[in-house]
Coordinates of C-alpha atoms in Angstrom, one line a residue:
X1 CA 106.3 89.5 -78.6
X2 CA 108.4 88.5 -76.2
X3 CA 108.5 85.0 -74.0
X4 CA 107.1 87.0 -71.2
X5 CA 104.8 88.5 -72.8
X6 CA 103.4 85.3 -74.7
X7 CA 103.0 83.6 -71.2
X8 CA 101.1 86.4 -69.5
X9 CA 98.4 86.3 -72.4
X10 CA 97.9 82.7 -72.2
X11 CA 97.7 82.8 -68.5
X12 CA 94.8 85.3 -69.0
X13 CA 93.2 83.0 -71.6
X14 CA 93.4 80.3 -69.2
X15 CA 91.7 82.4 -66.3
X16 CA 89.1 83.8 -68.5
X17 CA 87.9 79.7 -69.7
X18 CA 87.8 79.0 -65.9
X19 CA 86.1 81.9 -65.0
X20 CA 83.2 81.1 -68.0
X21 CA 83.4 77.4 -67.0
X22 CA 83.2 78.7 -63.1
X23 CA 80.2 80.8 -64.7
X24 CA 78.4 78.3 -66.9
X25 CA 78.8 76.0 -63.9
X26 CA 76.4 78.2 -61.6
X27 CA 74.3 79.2 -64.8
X28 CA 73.8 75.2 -64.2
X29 CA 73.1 74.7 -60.9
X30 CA 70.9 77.9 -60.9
X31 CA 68.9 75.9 -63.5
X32 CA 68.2 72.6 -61.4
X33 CA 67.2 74.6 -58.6
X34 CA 64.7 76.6 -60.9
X35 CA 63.4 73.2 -62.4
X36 CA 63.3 71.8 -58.5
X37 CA 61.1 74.4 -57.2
X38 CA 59.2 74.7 -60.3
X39 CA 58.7 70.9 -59.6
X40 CA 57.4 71.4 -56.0
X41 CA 55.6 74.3 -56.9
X42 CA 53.8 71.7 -59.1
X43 CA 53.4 68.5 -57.4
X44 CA 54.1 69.5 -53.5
X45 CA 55.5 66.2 -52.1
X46 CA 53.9 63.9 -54.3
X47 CA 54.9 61.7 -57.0
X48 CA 53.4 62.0 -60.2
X49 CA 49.9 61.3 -61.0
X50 CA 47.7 60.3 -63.5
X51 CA 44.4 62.2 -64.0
X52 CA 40.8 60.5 -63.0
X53 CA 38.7 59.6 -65.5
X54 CA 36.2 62.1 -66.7
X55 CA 38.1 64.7 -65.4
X56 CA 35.5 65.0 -62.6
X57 CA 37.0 67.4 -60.6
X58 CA 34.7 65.8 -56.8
X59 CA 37.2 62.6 -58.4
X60 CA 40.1 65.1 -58.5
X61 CA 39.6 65.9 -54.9
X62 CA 39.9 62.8 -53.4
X63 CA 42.8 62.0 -55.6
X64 CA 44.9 64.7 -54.1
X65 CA 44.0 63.6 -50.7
X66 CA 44.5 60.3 -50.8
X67 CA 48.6 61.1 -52.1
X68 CA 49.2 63.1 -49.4
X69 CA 49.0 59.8 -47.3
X70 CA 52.0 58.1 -46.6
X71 CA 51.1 54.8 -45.1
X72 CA 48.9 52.6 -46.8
X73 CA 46.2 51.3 -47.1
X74 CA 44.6 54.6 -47.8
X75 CA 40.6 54.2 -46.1
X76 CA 38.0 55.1 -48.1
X77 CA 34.1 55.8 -47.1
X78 CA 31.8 57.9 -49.0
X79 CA 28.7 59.3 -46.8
X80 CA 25.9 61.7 -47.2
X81 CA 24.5 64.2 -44.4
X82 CA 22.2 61.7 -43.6
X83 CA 25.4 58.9 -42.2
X84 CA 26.7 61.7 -40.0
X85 CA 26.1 60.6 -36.8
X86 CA 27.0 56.7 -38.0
X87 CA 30.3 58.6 -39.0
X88 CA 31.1 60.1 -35.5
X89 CA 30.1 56.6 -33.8
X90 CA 32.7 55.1 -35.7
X91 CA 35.5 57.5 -35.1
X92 CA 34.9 57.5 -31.6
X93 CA 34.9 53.6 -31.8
X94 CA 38.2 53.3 -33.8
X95 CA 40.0 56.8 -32.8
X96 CA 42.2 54.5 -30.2
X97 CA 43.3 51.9 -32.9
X98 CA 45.9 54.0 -34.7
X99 CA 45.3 53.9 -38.5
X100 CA 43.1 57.5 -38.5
X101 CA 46.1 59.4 -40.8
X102 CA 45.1 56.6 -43.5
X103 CA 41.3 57.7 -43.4
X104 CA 39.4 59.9 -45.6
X105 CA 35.9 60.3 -45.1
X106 CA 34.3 61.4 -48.4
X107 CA 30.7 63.4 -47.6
X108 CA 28.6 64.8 -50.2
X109 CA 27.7 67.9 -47.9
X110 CA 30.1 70.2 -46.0
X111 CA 27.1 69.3 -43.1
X112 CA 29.0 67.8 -40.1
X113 CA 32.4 68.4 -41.3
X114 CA 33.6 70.4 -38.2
X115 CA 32.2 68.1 -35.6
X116 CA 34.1 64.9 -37.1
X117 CA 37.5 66.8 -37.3
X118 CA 36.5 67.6 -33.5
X119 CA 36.2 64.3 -32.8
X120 CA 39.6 63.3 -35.1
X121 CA 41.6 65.8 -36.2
X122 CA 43.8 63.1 -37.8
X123 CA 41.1 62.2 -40.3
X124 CA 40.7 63.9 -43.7
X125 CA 37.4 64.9 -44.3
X126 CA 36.9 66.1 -48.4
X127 CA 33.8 67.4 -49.3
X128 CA 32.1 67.2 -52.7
X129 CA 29.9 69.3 -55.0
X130 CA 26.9 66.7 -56.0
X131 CA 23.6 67.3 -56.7
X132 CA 21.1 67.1 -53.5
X133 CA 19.6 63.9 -55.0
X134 CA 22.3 62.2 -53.3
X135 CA 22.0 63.8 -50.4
X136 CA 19.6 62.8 -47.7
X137 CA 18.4 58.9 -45.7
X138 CA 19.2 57.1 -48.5
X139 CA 17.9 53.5 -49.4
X140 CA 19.7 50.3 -50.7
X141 CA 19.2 49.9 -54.6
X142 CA 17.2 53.3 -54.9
X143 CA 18.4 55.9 -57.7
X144 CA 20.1 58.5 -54.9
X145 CA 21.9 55.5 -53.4
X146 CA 23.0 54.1 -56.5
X147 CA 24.5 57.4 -57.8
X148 CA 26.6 57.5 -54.7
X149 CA 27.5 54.2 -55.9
X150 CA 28.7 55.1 -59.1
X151 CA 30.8 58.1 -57.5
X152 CA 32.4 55.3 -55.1
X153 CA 33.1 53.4 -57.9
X154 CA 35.2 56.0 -59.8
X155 CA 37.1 57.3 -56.8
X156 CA 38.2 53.3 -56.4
X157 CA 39.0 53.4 -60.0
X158 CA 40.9 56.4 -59.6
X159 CA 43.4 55.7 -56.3
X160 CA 43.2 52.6 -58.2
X161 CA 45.5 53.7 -61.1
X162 CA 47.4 55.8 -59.3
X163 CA 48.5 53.1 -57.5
X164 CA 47.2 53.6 -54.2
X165 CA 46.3 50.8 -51.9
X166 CA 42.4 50.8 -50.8
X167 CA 40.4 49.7 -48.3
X168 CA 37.0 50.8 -48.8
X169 CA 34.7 50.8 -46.0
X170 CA 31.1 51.8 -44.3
X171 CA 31.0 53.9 -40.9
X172 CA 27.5 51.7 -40.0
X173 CA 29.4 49.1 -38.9
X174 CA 31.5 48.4 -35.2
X175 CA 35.2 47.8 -35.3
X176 CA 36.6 45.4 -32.7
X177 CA 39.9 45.0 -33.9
X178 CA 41.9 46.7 -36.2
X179 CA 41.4 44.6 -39.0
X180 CA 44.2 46.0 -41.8
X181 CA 47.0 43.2 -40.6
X182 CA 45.0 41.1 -41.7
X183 CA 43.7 42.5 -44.7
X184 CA 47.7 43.0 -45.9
X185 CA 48.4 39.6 -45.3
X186 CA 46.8 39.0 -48.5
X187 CA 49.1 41.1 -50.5
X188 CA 51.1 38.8 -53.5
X189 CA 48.4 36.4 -52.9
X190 CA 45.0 38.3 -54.3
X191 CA 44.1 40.9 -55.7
X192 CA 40.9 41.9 -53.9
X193 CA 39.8 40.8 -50.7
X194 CA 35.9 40.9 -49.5
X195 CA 33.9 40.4 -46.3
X196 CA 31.5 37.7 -46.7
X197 CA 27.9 37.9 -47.3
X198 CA 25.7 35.6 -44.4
X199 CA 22.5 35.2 -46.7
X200 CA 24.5 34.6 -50.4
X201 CA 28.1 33.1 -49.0
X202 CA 29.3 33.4 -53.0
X203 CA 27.9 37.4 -53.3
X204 CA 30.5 39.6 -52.1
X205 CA 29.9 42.6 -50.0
X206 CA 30.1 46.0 -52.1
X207 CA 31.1 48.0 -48.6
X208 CA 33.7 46.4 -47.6
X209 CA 36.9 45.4 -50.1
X210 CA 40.8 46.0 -49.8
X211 CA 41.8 46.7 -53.0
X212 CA 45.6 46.0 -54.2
X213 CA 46.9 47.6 -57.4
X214 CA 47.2 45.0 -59.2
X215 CA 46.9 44.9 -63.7
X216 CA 43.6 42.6 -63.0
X217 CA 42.1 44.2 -60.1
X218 CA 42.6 47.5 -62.3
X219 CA 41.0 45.7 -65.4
X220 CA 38.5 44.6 -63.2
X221 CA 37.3 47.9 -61.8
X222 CA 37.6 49.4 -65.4
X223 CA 34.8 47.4 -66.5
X224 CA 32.6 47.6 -63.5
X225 CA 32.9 52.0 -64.1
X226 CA 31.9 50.8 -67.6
X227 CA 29.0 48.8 -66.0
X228 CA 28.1 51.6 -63.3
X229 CA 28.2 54.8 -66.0
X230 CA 26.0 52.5 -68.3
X231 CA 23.8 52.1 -65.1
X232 CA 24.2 56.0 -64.2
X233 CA 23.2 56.8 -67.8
X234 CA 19.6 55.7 -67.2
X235 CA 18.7 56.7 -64.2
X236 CA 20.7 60.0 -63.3
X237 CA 17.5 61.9 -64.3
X238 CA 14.5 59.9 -62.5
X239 CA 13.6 60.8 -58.3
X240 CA 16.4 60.0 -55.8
X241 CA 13.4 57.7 -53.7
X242 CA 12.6 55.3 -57.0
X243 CA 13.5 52.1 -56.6
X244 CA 15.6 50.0 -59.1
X245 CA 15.9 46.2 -59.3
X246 CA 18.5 45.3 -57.3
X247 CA 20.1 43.5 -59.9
X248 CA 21.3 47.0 -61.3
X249 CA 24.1 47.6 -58.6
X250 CA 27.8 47.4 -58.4
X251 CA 27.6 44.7 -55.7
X252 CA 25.9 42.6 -58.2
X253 CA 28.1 43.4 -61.5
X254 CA 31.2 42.9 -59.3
X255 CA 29.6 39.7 -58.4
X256 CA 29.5 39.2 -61.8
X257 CA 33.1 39.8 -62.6
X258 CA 34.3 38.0 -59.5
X259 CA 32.8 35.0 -60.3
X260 CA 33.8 35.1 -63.7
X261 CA 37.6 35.7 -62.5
X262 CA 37.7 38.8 -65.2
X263 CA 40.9 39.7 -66.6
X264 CA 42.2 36.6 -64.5
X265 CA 41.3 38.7 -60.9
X266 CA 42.5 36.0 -57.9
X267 CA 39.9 37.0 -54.9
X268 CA 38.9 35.6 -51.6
X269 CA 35.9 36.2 -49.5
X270 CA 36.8 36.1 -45.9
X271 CA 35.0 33.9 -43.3
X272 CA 31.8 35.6 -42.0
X273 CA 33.2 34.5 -38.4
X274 CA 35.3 36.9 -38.1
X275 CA 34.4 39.5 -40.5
X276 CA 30.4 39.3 -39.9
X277 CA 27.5 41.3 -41.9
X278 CA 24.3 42.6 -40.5
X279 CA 23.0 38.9 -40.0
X280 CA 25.2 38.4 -37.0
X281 CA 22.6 40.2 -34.8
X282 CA 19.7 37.8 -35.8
X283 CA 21.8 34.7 -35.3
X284 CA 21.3 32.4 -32.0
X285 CA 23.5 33.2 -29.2
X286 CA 24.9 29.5 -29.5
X287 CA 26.4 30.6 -32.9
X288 CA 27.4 34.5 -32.3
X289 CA 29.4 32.0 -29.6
X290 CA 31.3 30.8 -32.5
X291 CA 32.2 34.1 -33.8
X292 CA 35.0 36.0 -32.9
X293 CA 34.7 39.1 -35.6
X294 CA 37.4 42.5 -36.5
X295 CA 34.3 44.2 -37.4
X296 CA 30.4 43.9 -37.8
X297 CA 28.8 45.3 -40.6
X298 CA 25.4 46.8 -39.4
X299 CA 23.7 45.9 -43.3
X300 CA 20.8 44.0 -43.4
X301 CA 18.4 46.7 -42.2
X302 CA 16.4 49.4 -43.7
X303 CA 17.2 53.2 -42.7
X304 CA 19.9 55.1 -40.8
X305 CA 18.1 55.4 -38.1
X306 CA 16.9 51.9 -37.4
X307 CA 20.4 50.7 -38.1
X308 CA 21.6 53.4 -34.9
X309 CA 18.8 52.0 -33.0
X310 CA 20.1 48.5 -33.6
X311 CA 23.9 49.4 -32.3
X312 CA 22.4 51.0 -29.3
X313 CA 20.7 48.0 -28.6
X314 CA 23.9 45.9 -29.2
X315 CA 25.8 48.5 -27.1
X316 CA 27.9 49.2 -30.7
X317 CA 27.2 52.9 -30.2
X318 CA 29.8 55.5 -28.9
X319 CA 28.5 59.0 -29.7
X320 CA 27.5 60.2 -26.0
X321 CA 23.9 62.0 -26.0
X322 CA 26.0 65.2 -26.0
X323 CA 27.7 64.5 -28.9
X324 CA 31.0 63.3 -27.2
X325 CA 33.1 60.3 -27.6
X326 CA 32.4 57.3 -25.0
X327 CA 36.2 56.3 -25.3
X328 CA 35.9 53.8 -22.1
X329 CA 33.5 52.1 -23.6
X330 CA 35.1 51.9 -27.3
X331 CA 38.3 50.4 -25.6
X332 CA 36.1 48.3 -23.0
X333 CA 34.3 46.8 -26.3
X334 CA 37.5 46.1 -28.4
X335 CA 39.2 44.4 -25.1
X336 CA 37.3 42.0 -24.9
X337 CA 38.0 40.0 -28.4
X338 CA 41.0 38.0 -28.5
X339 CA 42.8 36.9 -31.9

């Protein structure tokens, strides 16, 4: 074999290794891009997530919503077809105060659903497969209410592990302010924060809590499921309209675990001056004068529809007769506090 000849073959052995390394290079590249839109096929835009307890797939539901959220907190509120036109009042009250992307409004019947994403299109509205026990006026510390309770509880529990920043609210209340500045405030600092209760300033209110990810608020809400499926267990098979002590409720076990700082929880209870319960409408005027509150909760009264006859009264009501918003009012209302 000549020189020539010997050069010419190793110049083809040269340009066949770069053309399999060209080859193997694509076969490469080819394969991330498989695994990339296998991954998106998957997950969509979200990071991964850990499963909800139980599997309950109503749980599941939520779950998904809540990470398709980017800002946080993520708002949480779980109604029933009887809250439906408490929920409207409140979107028309709040729609102007910039935070409806964060809220999901969990209902337990698709009833309704159309008319609120009228109202709010920004809002995400997931419905739930339940049992009609839960549906229905429902009454503080009876057995329908308190199986919504234990629903609330593992959806917490749930956003809870995943991460997710909460604020969990009620729609029978009257926003003047948006209150999640100062809710956040308190991140480093605590790990839950609660509205106060007028009648028992040490009792927390079970409505209303921002929620921060945190190992001991997670520990925390862990045991109170534990508490609430324990709770569940005995009752999920008696009438929706019996009534149950209300020591039995997740108000009063995460009493319990607050006040016992479980799993070394660091909480605060903020002042009812500016985050005020039911009681601030049965106050004198002299000392309402002293209050200057983000929201009212309008607790403290039996029934749905004597708690919208009390915001009418109050002038805290902005669903028209006609079912529309009464936005000038709603912005009239929340001009008027100062902070």
């Amino acid at each position: 074999m000549t020189s020539q000849m010997f050069m010419w073959q190793k110049l083809k052995i040269i340009i066949m290794k770069r053309s399999d390394f060209k080859h193997f290079t694509i076969g490469i590249i080819a394969f991330l891009v498989v695994c990339l839109v296998f991954r998106h096929y998957l997950f969509g835009n979200k990071t991964y997530r850990k499963r909800p307890l139980h599997n309950d797939s109503n749980i599941d539901l939520v779950l998904e919503a809540a990470l398709q959220i980017k800002d946080r907190p993520v708002m949480i509120t779980i109604v029933n077809d009887g809250y439906i036109n408490l929920v409207k009042s409140w979107i028309c009250n709040t729609k102007h105060m910039g935070f409806h992307q964060q809220v999901i409004i969990i209902v337990t019947s698709p009833q309704g659903i159309d008319e609120i994403k009228t109202i709010s299109p920004d809002v995400t509205v997931v419905a739930l497969d339940v049992d009609q026990s839960m549906n229905g006026h429902q009454e503080y510390s009876h057995v329908g209410y308190l199986k919504i309770m234990v629903l609330r509880t593992q959806i917490q529990l749930a956003l809870l592990h995943n991460d997710i920043e909460v604020y969990s609210f009620e729609c029978d209340s009257v926003f003047f302010a948006n209150p999640l500045p100062k809710l956040r405030a308190h991140s480093g600092e605590h790990d839950i924060v609660f509205i106060s209760n007028y009648q028992r300033p040490k009792s927390i209110n079970g409505g209303f809590l921002y929620l921060f990810p945190t190992p001991a608020a997670k520990a925390t809400f862990e045991q109170l499921n534990r508490m609430m499926l324990k709770l569940f267990s005995n009752i999920r098979n008696q009438p929706s309209d019996k009534w149950i002590p209300t020591h039995e409720n997740d108000q009063v076990y995460l009493s319990t675990l607050v006040a016992e700082k479980y799993a070394g929880l660091k909480s605060t209870i903020l002042p009812f001056s500016i985050f005020s319960d039911g009681k601030w409408y049965d106050i004198s005027e002299e000392d309402r004068k002293l209050t200057y509150p983000f929201l009212i909760h309008n607790n403290w009264i039996k029934g749905n529809i004597a708690k919208e006859g009390r915001a009418k009264k109050w002038k805290h009501w902005f669903l028209k007769a006609d079912g529309s918003c009464d936005f000038d009012w709603a912005k009239e209302v929340t001009k008027t506090i100062i902070y």
